Coordinates of C-alpha atoms in Angstrom, one line a residue:
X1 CA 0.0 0.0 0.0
X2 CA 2.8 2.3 0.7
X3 CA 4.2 1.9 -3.1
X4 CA 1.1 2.9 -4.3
X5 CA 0.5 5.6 -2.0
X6 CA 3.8 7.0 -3.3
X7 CA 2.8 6.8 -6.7
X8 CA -0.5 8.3 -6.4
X9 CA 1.2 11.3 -4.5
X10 CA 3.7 11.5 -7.6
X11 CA 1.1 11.3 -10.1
X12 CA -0.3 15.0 -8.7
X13 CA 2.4 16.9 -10.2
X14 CA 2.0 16.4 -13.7
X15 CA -2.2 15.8 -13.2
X16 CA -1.9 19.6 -11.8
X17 CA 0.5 20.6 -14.8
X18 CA -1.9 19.7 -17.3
X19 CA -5.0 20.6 -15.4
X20 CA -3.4 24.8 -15.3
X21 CA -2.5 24.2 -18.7
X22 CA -5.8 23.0 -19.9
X23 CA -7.3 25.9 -17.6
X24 CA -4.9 28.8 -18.3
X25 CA -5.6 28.2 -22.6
X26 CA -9.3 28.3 -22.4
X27 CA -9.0 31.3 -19.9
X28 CA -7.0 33.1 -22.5
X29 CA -8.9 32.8 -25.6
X30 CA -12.7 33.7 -23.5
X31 CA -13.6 37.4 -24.1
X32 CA -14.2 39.7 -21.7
X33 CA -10.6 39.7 -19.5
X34 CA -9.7 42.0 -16.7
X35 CA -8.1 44.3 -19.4
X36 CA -11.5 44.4 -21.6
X37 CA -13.3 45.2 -18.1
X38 CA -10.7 48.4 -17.2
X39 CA -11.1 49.9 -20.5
X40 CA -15.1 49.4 -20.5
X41 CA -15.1 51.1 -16.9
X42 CA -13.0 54.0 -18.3
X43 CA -15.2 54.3 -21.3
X44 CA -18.2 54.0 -19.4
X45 CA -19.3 51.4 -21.2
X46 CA -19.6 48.7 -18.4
X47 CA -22.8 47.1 -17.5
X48 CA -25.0 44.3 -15.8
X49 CA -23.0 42.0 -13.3
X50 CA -19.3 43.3 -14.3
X51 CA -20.3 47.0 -13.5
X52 CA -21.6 46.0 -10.1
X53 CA -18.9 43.4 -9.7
X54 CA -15.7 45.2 -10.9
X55 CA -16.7 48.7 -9.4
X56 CA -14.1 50.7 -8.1
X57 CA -11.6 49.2 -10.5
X58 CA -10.8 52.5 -12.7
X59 CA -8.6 54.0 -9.9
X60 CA -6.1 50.9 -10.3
X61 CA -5.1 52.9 -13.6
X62 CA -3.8 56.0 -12.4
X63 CA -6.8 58.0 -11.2
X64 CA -8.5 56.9 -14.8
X65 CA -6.9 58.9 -17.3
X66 CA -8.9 59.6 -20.1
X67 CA -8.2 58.8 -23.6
X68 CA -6.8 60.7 -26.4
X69 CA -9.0 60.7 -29.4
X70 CA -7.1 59.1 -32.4
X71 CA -9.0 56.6 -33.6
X72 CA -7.1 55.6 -36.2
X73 CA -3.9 54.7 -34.1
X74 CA -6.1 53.1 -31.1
X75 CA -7.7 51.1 -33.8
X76 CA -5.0 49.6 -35.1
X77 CA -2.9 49.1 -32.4
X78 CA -5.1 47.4 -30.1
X79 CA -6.7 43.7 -29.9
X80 CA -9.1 44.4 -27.2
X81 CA -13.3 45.1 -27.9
X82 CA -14.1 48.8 -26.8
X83 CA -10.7 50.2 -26.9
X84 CA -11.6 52.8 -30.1
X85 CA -10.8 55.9 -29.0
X86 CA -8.5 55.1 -25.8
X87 CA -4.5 55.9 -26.0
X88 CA -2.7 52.8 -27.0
X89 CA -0.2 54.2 -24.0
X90 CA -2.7 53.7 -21.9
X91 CA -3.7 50.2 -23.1
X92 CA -0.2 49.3 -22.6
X93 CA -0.1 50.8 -19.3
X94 CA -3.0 48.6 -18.2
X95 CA -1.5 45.5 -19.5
X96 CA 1.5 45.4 -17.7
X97 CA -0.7 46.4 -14.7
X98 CA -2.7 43.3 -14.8
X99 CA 0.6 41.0 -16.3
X100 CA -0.6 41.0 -19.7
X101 CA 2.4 42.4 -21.2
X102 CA 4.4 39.0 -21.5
X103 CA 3.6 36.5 -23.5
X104 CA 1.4 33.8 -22.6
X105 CA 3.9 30.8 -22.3
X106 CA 6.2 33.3 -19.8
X107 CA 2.8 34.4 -17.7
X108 CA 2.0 30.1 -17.2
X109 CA 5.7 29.2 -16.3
X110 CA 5.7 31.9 -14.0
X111 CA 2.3 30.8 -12.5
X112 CA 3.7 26.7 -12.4
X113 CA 6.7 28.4 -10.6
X114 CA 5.1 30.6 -7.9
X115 CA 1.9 28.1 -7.7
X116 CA 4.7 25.5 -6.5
X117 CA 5.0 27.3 -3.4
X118 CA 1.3 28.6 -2.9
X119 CA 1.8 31.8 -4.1
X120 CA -1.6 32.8 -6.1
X121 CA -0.7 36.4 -6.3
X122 CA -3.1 39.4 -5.7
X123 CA -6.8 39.1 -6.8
X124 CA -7.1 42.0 -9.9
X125 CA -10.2 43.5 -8.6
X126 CA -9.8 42.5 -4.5
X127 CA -6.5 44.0 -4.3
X128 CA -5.8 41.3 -2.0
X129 CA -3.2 38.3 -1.9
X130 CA -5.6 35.1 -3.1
X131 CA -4.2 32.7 -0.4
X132 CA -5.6 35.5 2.4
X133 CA -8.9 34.8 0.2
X134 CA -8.9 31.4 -0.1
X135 CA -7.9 30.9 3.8
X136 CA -10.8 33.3 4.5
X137 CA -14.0 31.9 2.6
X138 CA -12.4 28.2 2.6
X139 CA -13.7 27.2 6.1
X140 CA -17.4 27.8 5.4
X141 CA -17.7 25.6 2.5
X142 CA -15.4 23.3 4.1
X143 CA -18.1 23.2 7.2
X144 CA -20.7 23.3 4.5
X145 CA -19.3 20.2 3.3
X146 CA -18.5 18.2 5.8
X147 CA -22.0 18.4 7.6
X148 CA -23.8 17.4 4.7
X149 CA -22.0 14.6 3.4
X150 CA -21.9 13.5 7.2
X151 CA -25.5 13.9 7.5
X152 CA -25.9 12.1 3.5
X153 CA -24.4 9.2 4.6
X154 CA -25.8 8.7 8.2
X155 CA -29.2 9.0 6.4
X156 CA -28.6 7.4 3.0
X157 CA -26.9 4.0 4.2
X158 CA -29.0 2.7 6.8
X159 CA -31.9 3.7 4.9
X160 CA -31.0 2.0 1.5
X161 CA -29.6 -1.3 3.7
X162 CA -33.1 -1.3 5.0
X163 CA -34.5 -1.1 1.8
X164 CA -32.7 -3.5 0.4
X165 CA -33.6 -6.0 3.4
X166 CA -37.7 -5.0 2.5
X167 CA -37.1 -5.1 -0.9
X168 CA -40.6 -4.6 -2.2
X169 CA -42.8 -3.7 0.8
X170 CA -45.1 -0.9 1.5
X171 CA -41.6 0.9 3.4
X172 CA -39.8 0.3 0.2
X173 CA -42.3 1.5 -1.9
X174 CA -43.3 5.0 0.0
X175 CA -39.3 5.4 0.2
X176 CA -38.9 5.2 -2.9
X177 CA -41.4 8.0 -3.8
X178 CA -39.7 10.0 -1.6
X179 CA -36.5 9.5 -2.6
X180 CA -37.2 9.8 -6.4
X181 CA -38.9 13.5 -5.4
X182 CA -35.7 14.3 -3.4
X183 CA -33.8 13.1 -6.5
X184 CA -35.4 15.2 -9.2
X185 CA -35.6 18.8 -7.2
X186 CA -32.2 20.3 -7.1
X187 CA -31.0 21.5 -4.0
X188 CA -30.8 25.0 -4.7
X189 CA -34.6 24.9 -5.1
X190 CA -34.7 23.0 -1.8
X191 CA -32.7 26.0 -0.2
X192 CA -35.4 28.4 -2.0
X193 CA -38.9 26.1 -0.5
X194 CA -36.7 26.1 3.0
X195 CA -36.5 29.9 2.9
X196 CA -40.0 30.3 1.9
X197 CA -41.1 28.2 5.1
X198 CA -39.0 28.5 7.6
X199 CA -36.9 31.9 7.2
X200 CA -39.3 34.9 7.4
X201 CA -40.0 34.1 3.9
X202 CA -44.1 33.4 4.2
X203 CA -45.0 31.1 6.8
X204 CA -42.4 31.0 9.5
X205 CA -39.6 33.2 10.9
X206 CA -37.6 30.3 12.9
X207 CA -34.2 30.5 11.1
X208 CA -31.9 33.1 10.2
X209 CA -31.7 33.9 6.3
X210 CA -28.2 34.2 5.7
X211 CA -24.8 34.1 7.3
X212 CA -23.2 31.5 9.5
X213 CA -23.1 33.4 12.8
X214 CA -25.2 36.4 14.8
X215 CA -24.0 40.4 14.9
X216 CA -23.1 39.3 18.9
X217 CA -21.6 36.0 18.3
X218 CA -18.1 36.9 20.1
X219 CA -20.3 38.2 22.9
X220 CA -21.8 34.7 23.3
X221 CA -20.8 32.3 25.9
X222 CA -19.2 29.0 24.2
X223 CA -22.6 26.9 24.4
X224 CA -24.2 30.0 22.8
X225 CA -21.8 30.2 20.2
X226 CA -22.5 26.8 19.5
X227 CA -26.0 26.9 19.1
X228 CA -26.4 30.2 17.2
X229 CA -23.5 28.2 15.0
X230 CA -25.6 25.2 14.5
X231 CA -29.1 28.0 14.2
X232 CA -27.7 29.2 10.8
X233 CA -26.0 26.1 9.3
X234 CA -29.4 23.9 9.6
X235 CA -31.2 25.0 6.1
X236 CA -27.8 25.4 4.2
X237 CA -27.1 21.4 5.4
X238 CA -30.7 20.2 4.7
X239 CA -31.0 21.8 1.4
X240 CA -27.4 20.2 0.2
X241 CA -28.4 17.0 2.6
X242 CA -31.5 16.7 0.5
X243 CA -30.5 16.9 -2.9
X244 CA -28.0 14.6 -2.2
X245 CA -29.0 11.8 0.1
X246 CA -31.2 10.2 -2.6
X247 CA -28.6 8.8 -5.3
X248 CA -26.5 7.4 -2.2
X249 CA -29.4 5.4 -0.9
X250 CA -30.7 3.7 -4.5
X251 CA -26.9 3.0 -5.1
X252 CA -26.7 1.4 -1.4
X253 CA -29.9 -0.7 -2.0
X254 CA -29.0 -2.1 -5.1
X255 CA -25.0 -3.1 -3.8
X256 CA -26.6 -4.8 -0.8
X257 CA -29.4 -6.8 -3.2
X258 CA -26.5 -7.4 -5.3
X259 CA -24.5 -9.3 -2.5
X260 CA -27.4 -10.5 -0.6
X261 CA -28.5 -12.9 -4.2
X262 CA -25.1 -14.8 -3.8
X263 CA -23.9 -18.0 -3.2
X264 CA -21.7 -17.2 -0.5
X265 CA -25.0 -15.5 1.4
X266 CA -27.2 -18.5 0.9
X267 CA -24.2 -21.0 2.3
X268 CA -24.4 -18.7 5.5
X269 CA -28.0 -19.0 5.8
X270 CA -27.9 -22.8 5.5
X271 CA -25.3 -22.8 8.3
X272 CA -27.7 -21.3 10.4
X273 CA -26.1 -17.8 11.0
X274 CA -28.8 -15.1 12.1
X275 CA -30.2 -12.6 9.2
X276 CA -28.4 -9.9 11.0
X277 CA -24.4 -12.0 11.2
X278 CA -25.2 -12.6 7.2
X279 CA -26.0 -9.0 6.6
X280 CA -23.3 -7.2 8.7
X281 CA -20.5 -10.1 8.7
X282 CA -20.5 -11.0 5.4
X283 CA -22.6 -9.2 2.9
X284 CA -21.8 -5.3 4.5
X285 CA -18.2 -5.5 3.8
X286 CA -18.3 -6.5 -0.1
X287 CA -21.6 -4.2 -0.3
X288 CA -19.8 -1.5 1.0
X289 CA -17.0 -1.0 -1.5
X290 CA -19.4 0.1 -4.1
X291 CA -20.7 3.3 -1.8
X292 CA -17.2 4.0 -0.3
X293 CA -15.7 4.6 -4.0
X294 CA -18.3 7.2 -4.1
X295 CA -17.4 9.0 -1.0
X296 CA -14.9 11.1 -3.1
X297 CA -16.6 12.0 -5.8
X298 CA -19.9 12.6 -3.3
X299 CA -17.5 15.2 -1.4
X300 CA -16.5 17.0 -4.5
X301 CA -19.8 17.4 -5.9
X302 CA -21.0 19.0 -2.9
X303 CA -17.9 21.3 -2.7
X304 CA -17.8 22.5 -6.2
X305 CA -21.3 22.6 -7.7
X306 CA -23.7 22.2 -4.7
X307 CA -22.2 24.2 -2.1
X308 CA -22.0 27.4 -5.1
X309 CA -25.6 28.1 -4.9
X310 CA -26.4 27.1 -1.6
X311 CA -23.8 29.8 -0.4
X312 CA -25.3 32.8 -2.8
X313 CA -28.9 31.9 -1.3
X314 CA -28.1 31.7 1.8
X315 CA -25.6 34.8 1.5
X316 CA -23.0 32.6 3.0
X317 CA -19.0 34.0 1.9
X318 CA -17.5 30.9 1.1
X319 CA -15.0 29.6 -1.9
X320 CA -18.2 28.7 -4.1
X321 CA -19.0 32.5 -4.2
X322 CA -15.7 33.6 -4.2
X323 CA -14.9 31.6 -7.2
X324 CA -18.0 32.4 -9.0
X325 CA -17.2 36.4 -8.7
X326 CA -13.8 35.6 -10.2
X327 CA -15.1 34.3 -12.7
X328 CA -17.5 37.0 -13.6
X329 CA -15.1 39.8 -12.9
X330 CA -12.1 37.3 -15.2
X331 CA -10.2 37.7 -12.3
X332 CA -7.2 35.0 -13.2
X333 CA -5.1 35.1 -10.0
X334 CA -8.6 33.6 -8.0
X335 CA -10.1 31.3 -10.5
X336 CA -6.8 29.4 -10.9
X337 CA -6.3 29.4 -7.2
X338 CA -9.9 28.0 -6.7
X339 CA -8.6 25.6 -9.4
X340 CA -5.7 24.6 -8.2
X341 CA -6.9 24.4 -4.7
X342 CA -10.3 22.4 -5.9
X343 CA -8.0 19.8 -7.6
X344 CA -5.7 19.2 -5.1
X345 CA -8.7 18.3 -2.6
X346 CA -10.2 16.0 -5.3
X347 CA -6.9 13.9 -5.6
X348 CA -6.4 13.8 -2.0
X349 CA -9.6 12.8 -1.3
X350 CA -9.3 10.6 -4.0
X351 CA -6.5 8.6 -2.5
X352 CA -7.9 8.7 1.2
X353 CA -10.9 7.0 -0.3
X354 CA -8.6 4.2 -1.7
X355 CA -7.2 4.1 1.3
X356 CA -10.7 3.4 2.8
X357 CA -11.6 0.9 1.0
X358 CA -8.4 -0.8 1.8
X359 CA -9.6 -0.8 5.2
X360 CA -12.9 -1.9 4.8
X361 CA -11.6 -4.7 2.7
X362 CA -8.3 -5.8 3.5
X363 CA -8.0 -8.2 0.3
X364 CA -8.0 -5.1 -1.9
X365 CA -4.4 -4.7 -3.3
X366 CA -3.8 -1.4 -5.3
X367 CA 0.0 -2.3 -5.3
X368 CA -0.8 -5.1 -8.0
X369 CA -2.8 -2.5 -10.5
X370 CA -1.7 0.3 -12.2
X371 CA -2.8 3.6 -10.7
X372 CA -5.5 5.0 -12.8

């Protein structure tokens, strides 16, 4: 197991390589880049969700110089949309500002070089360094995502080995409806219904509608804290617990009905071993394997799509949001950090749930395969 832990931990370099590089060329080639947003800001041009997201850049130029008015030169000099009219001096000047004045092979080997030691840079429109950001908003969808995939799998395993025990009863049957309901509503639209009901929306004002803590949290006592903490995380977690728990549960069923139609299940039974030895000695273990290889992806999922909108209902400043402004606003330095930092999770969590199942099933032997 060691061997193949070390490869695994090898194989991240070059899967991060060619996951920037993949990045970093579609990033180049989409319109709409910090430079096109500076020069639509000066020229007053700058509308919808860049306006209200990249205010307050046209300062980072020099106090906004305005253009001189040769057309003909700005023209022809410059490759950006909306630059007609605008000095190509100042074009220039803005390009270096935001790094665009080297080519784009230089910028990425620079980025592989300082990206080695966690160095993102400065966020173009936060004027802040991106590890300070991601450190910052990191923690809530972290807690986001570790309460719901707890609460996923306390929920969806128990209740898919029990249907897979009744397969076919009345309890498998009304389950089934509710899971196939909880399946087909997203949980954004969960969050939305939750909202509605239960936060001041039309019905009841029991929970708070957005943030993770009170105005007076750090005048709280520690059980306070606690609570109020657990008040405002409880329809974030059941919207993402909802929309999740349903796929887990059918996939947990059908592994256990899988195992329990064997041979090796039915020579149990004939020795005489209780229904409850042959379904947690025996079949749990091999049934298992199947749900634990979905742990990681389960994890990501939540992190990097289902946490998103659950944080901008719920107003909650986590890496989803953070990332999705970036990528409004093209701010580079941000969305390859999210990237980078996103990826590296994945193939962490990727090997600790190799390492799981391992656990679970000590016959497994990754040091005979190849890694994949």
């Amino acid at each position: 197991m060691a061997a193949y832990i070390l490869r695994r931990l090898l194989l991240i370099v070059p899967t991060l390589l060619g996951i920037m590089l993949l990045n970093f060329a579609i990033v180049q080639v989409a319109p709409g880049g910090p430079v096109e947003q500076m020069i639509a800001q000066i020229s007053g041009t700058d509308v919808g969700a860049t306006a209200r997201l990249g205010g307050g850049g046209g300062d980072m130029v020099g106090g906004g110089a305005q253009a001189d008015m040769d057309l003909t030169a700005s023209s022809a000099s410059s490759k950006y949309r909306g630059s007609q009219g605008l000095d190509p001096a100042l074009i220039a000047r803005i390009e270096k500002q935001f790094g665009f004045d080297k080519p784009a092979y230089e910028r990425f080997w620079i980025m592989v070089r300082d990206y080695a030691m966690f160095d993102f840079g400065n966020s173009f429109f936060k004027d802040r360094p991106v590890v300070d950001l991601i450190i910052e908003k990191l923690p809530v969808s972290i807690t986001l995502g570790i309460w719901s995939a707890l609460l996923t799998y306390l929920i969806a395993i128990p209740l898919g080995i029990r249907k897979a025990v009744r397969d076919g009863s009345r309890f498998d049957i009304w389950t089934s409806g509710v899971i196939i309901v909880g399946y087909a509503i997203p949980s954004f639209l969960f969050a939305v219904m939750l909202i509605v009901l239960f936060a001041g929306g039309s019905y009841f004002d029991v929970f708070p509608l957005r943030g993770l803590a009170s105005d007076n949290f750090d005048e709280l006592s520690w059980w306070g804290q606690i609570t109020d903490y657990l008040w405002h995380i409880t329809l974030p977690v059941i919207a993402l617990t909802i929309g999740g728990f349903a796929s887990l549960t059918m996939l947990t069923k059908n592994s256990f009905l899988d195992e329990i139609n064997k041979q090796y299940v039915m020579t149990a039974r004939a020795k005489g071993l209780s229904e409850r030895r042959v379904l947690y000695g025996h079949v749990f273990r091999n049934a298992m394997l199947i749900v634990i290889s979905s742990l990681p992806g389960a994890i990501l999922a939540i992190l990097l799509t289902g946490v998103l909108f659950i944080e901008f209902i719920f107003s909650l400043d986590g890496l989803g949001l953070l990332g999705f402004e970036a990528l409004i606003q093209r701010d580079y330095p941000v969305i390859f950090g999210t990237l980078y930092i996103f990826t590296l999770m994945g193939m962490v969590v990727k090997l600790l749930g190799d390492m799981l199942k391992v656990w679970v099933d000590p016959r497994i032997d990754f040091e005979s395969r190849e890694v994949g």
